mmCIF file of C-alpha atoms in Angstrom:
data_model
loop_
_atom_site.group_PDB
_atom_site.id
_atom_site.type_symbol
_atom_site.label_atom_id
_atom_site.label_comp_id
_atom_site.label_asym_id
_atom_site.label_seq_id
_atom_site.Cartn_x
_atom_site.Cartn_y
_atom_site.Cartn_z
ATOM 1 C CA MET R 532 125.504 62.625 211.810
ATOM 2 C CA ALA R 533 124.012 58.621 210.712
ATOM 3 C CA THR R 534 126.578 58.656 207.704
ATOM 4 C CA ALA R 535 129.684 59.273 210.210
ATOM 5 C CA MET R 536 128.625 56.545 212.664
ATOM 6 C CA MET R 537 127.981 54.115 209.312
ATOM 7 C CA ALA R 538 131.232 54.833 208.286
ATOM 8 C CA ALA R 539 132.649 54.224 211.737
ATOM 9 C CA ALA R 540 130.966 51.169 212.092
ATOM 10 C CA THR R 541 131.956 49.882 208.550
ATOM 11 C CA THR R 542 135.469 50.613 209.367
ATOM 12 C CA SER R 543 135.163 49.126 212.913
ATOM 13 C CA VAL R 544 134.558 45.940 211.284
ATOM 14 C CA PRO R 545 137.755 43.764 210.668
ATOM 15 C CA LEU R 546 138.402 42.837 206.744
ATOM 16 C CA PRO R 547 138.055 38.864 207.241
ATOM 17 C CA ALA R 548 134.461 39.229 208.596
ATOM 18 C CA LEU R 549 133.532 41.598 205.886
ATOM 19 C CA ALA R 550 134.636 38.921 203.308
ATOM 20 C CA VAL R 551 132.560 36.419 205.388
ATOM 21 C CA GLU R 552 129.681 38.558 205.254
ATOM 22 C CA MET R 553 130.038 39.145 201.572
ATOM 23 C CA GLU R 554 130.479 35.284 200.944
ATOM 24 C CA LYS R 555 126.846 34.936 202.824
ATOM 25 C CA ALA R 556 125.587 37.614 200.571
ATOM 26 C CA ALA R 557 126.357 36.196 197.312
ATOM 27 C CA LEU R 558 123.521 34.668 195.181
ATOM 28 C CA PHE R 559 125.706 31.615 194.174
ATOM 29 C CA ASP R 560 128.870 30.180 194.163
ATOM 30 C CA PHE R 561 131.049 29.932 190.970
ATOM 31 C CA ASN R 562 132.761 26.435 192.243
ATOM 32 C CA LEU R 563 130.426 23.558 190.790
ATOM 33 C CA THR R 564 127.105 25.567 190.839
ATOM 34 C CA LEU R 565 127.819 27.472 187.556
ATOM 35 C CA PRO R 566 128.381 24.212 185.791
ATOM 36 C CA ALA R 567 125.420 22.701 186.879
ATOM 37 C CA ILE R 568 123.155 25.441 186.608
ATOM 38 C CA THR R 569 124.659 25.731 182.778
ATOM 39 C CA ILE R 570 123.920 21.754 182.298
ATOM 40 C CA GLU R 571 120.314 22.522 183.456
ATOM 41 C CA PHE R 572 119.534 25.328 181.115
ATOM 42 C CA LEU R 573 120.909 23.262 178.513
ATOM 43 C CA LEU R 574 118.885 20.179 179.390
ATOM 44 C CA LEU R 575 115.703 22.586 179.771
ATOM 45 C CA MET R 576 116.692 24.020 176.296
ATOM 46 C CA VAL R 577 116.713 20.589 174.614
ATOM 47 C CA ALA R 578 113.507 19.326 176.570
ATOM 48 C CA LEU R 579 111.740 22.271 175.444
ATOM 49 C CA ASP R 580 113.000 22.371 171.726
ATOM 50 C CA LYS R 581 111.816 18.788 171.804
ATOM 51 C CA LEU R 582 108.462 19.057 173.355
ATOM 52 C CA TYR R 583 107.235 22.468 172.522
ATOM 53 C CA PHE R 584 109.194 24.472 169.901
ATOM 54 C CA SER R 585 109.346 21.412 167.239
ATOM 55 C CA PRO R 586 106.124 20.348 167.485
ATOM 56 C CA LEU R 587 104.710 24.127 167.362
ATOM 57 C CA GLY R 588 106.851 24.673 164.390
ATOM 58 C CA LYS R 589 105.755 21.236 162.570
ATOM 59 C CA PHE R 590 102.163 22.551 162.973
ATOM 60 C CA MET R 591 102.766 25.871 162.255
ATOM 61 C CA ASP R 592 104.751 24.969 159.018
ATOM 62 C CA GLU R 593 101.901 22.487 158.189
ATOM 63 C CA ARG R 594 99.297 25.430 158.795
ATOM 64 C CA ASP R 595 101.458 27.442 156.455
ATOM 65 C CA ALA R 596 101.496 25.021 153.781
ATOM 66 C CA LYS R 597 97.733 24.257 154.046
ATOM 67 C CA ILE R 598 97.109 28.046 153.779
ATOM 68 C CA ARG R 599 98.975 28.683 150.697
ATOM 69 C CA ALA R 600 97.548 25.421 149.113
ATOM 70 C CA GLU R 601 94.239 26.897 149.991
ATOM 71 C CA LEU R 602 95.218 30.509 148.489
ATOM 72 C CA GLY R 603 96.431 28.803 145.252
ATOM 73 C CA GLY R 604 93.050 26.862 145.092
ATOM 74 C CA VAL R 605 91.389 30.319 145.612
ATOM 75 C CA LYS R 606 93.582 31.886 142.707
ATOM 76 C CA ASP R 607 92.458 29.008 140.566
ATOM 77 C CA ALA R 608 88.699 29.379 141.912
ATOM 78 C CA SER R 609 89.174 33.030 140.581
ATOM 79 C CA GLU R 610 90.108 32.183 137.426
ATOM 80 C CA GLU R 611 87.255 29.792 137.230
ATOM 81 C CA VAL R 612 84.850 32.490 138.347
ATOM 82 C CA ARG R 613 86.183 34.549 135.698
ATOM 83 C CA GLN R 614 85.216 32.398 133.182
ATOM 84 C CA LEU R 615 81.956 31.373 134.510
ATOM 85 C CA GLU R 616 81.398 35.306 134.310
ATOM 86 C CA GLU R 617 82.348 35.705 130.827
ATOM 87 C CA GLN R 618 79.964 32.336 129.964
ATOM 88 C CA ALA R 619 77.276 34.155 132.119
ATOM 89 C CA GLN R 620 77.703 37.731 129.669
ATOM 90 C CA ALA R 621 77.886 35.512 126.766
ATOM 91 C CA ILE R 622 74.720 33.850 127.329
ATOM 92 C CA LEU R 623 73.001 37.063 128.619
ATOM 93 C CA LYS R 624 74.046 38.675 125.388
ATOM 94 C CA ALA R 625 72.563 35.606 123.348
ATOM 95 C CA ALA R 626 69.350 36.332 125.310
ATOM 96 C CA ARG R 627 69.309 39.693 124.851
ATOM 97 C CA ALA R 628 69.774 39.170 121.451
ATOM 98 C CA GLU R 629 67.127 36.613 121.171
ATOM 99 C CA ILE R 630 64.789 38.879 122.856
ATOM 100 C CA ALA R 631 65.278 41.793 120.363
ATOM 101 C CA ALA R 632 64.534 39.257 117.763
ATOM 102 C CA ALA R 633 61.072 38.056 119.271
ATOM 103 C CA LEU R 634 60.391 41.791 119.829
ATOM 104 C CA ASN R 635 61.070 42.567 116.324
ATOM 105 C CA LYS R 636 59.190 39.618 114.962
ATOM 106 C CA MET R 637 56.286 40.156 117.219
ATOM 107 C CA LYS R 638 56.558 44.233 115.958
ATOM 108 C CA LYS R 639 56.253 43.023 112.500
ATOM 109 C CA GLU R 640 53.369 40.446 112.821
ATOM 110 C CA THR R 641 51.631 43.020 114.834
ATOM 111 C CA THR R 642 52.317 45.606 112.109
ATOM 112 C CA THR R 643 51.540 43.094 109.258
ATOM 113 C CA GLU R 644 48.167 42.364 111.153
ATOM 114 C CA LEU R 645 47.048 45.942 111.735
ATOM 115 C CA GLU R 646 47.679 46.752 108.269
ATOM 116 C CA ALA R 647 45.435 43.969 107.251
ATOM 117 C CA LYS R 648 42.633 44.924 109.440
ATOM 118 C CA LEU R 649 43.032 48.804 108.295
ATOM 119 C CA ASP R 650 42.968 47.527 104.720
ATOM 120 C CA GLU R 651 39.994 45.739 105.709
ATOM 121 C CA GLY R 652 38.390 48.531 107.216
ATOM 122 C CA ARG R 653 39.273 50.596 104.162
ATOM 123 C CA ARG R 654 37.760 48.259 101.913
ATOM 124 C CA ARG R 655 34.555 47.787 104.086
ATOM 125 C CA VAL R 656 34.027 51.790 104.536
ATOM 126 C CA GLU R 657 34.918 51.935 100.394
ATOM 127 C CA ALA R 658 32.171 49.535 99.298
ATOM 128 C CA GLU R 659 29.753 50.978 102.007
ATOM 129 C CA LEU R 660 30.957 54.605 100.614
ATOM 130 C CA VAL R 661 30.100 52.857 96.866
ATOM 131 C CA GLU R 662 26.714 51.657 98.136
ATOM 132 C CA ALA R 663 25.748 54.804 99.445
ATOM 133 C CA LEU R 664 26.701 56.605 96.321
ATOM 134 C CA ALA R 665 24.817 53.979 94.529
ATOM 135 C CA SER R 666 21.981 54.639 96.560
ATOM 136 C CA LEU R 667 22.294 58.462 96.661
ATOM 137 C CA GLU R 668 22.217 58.349 92.657
ATOM 138 C CA GLY R 669 19.299 56.147 92.446
ATOM 139 C CA GLN R 670 17.491 58.573 94.698
ATOM 140 C CA LYS R 671 18.997 61.197 92.675
ATOM 141 C CA GLU R 672 17.642 59.654 89.638
ATOM 142 C CA GLU R 673 14.091 59.007 90.883
ATOM 143 C CA ALA R 674 14.078 62.273 92.597
ATOM 144 C CA ILE R 675 14.931 63.802 88.822
ATOM 145 C CA LYS R 676 12.114 61.250 87.465
ATOM 146 C CA ALA R 677 9.920 62.689 89.754
ATOM 147 C CA LEU R 678 10.701 66.029 89.135
ATOM 148 C CA ASP R 679 10.520 65.996 85.327
ATOM 149 C CA ALA R 680 7.077 64.011 85.570
ATOM 150 C CA GLN R 681 6.136 67.008 87.920
ATOM 151 C CA ILE R 682 7.867 69.712 85.433
ATOM 152 C CA VAL R 683 5.979 68.551 82.770
ATOM 153 C CA SER R 684 2.652 68.512 84.249
ATOM 154 C CA LEU R 685 3.482 72.126 85.769
ATOM 155 C CA SER R 686 4.405 73.160 82.144
ATOM 156 C CA ASP R 687 1.372 71.765 80.981
ATOM 157 C CA GLU R 688 -0.816 73.279 83.518
ATOM 158 C CA ILE R 689 0.888 76.934 83.028
ATOM 159 C CA VAL R 690 0.700 76.029 79.353
ATOM 160 C CA LYS R 691 -2.962 75.719 79.691
ATOM 161 C CA LYS R 692 -3.434 78.790 81.989
ATOM 162 C CA VAL R 693 -1.028 81.014 80.059
ATOM 163 C CA LEU R 694 -2.622 80.094 76.815
ATOM 164 C CA PRO R 695 -6.263 80.099 76.385
ATOM 165 C CA SER R 696 -7.813 77.197 75.053
ATOM 166 C CA ALA R 697 -8.144 77.725 71.650
#
């Protein structure tokens, strides 16, 4: 029912009045408004390009160039770091060789010193052994002499007791 009334109301409005209403409802006129808006748009584009986008693009280009330069510097530095690492490895290798040589030298010196002390100890022990053997030999000789003397005196006594005196 409501649509029927609207349709009746629309058909009851004369056509020229409808054209006037449509003209009032238009967003803008295409007479001089379109070129004016086009000119405003172009001026705004030029102004934004000169005031905003060009400086921003220049800044971004400079920043990009700076970043690329720093990256190139980092690549150069990485090569330098690699060379320094190689030098450090060479120095460490040389230091390890020096330490190994020093350890071997100390080991040889210590071994030589220990062998000398062992030889000295052996000589002392041998000297003491020779001295002790000589002392024992001397005591043996004295014991044999003492025994010989006792044997002679005992054999004389045995002979005296066994053989009657004649």
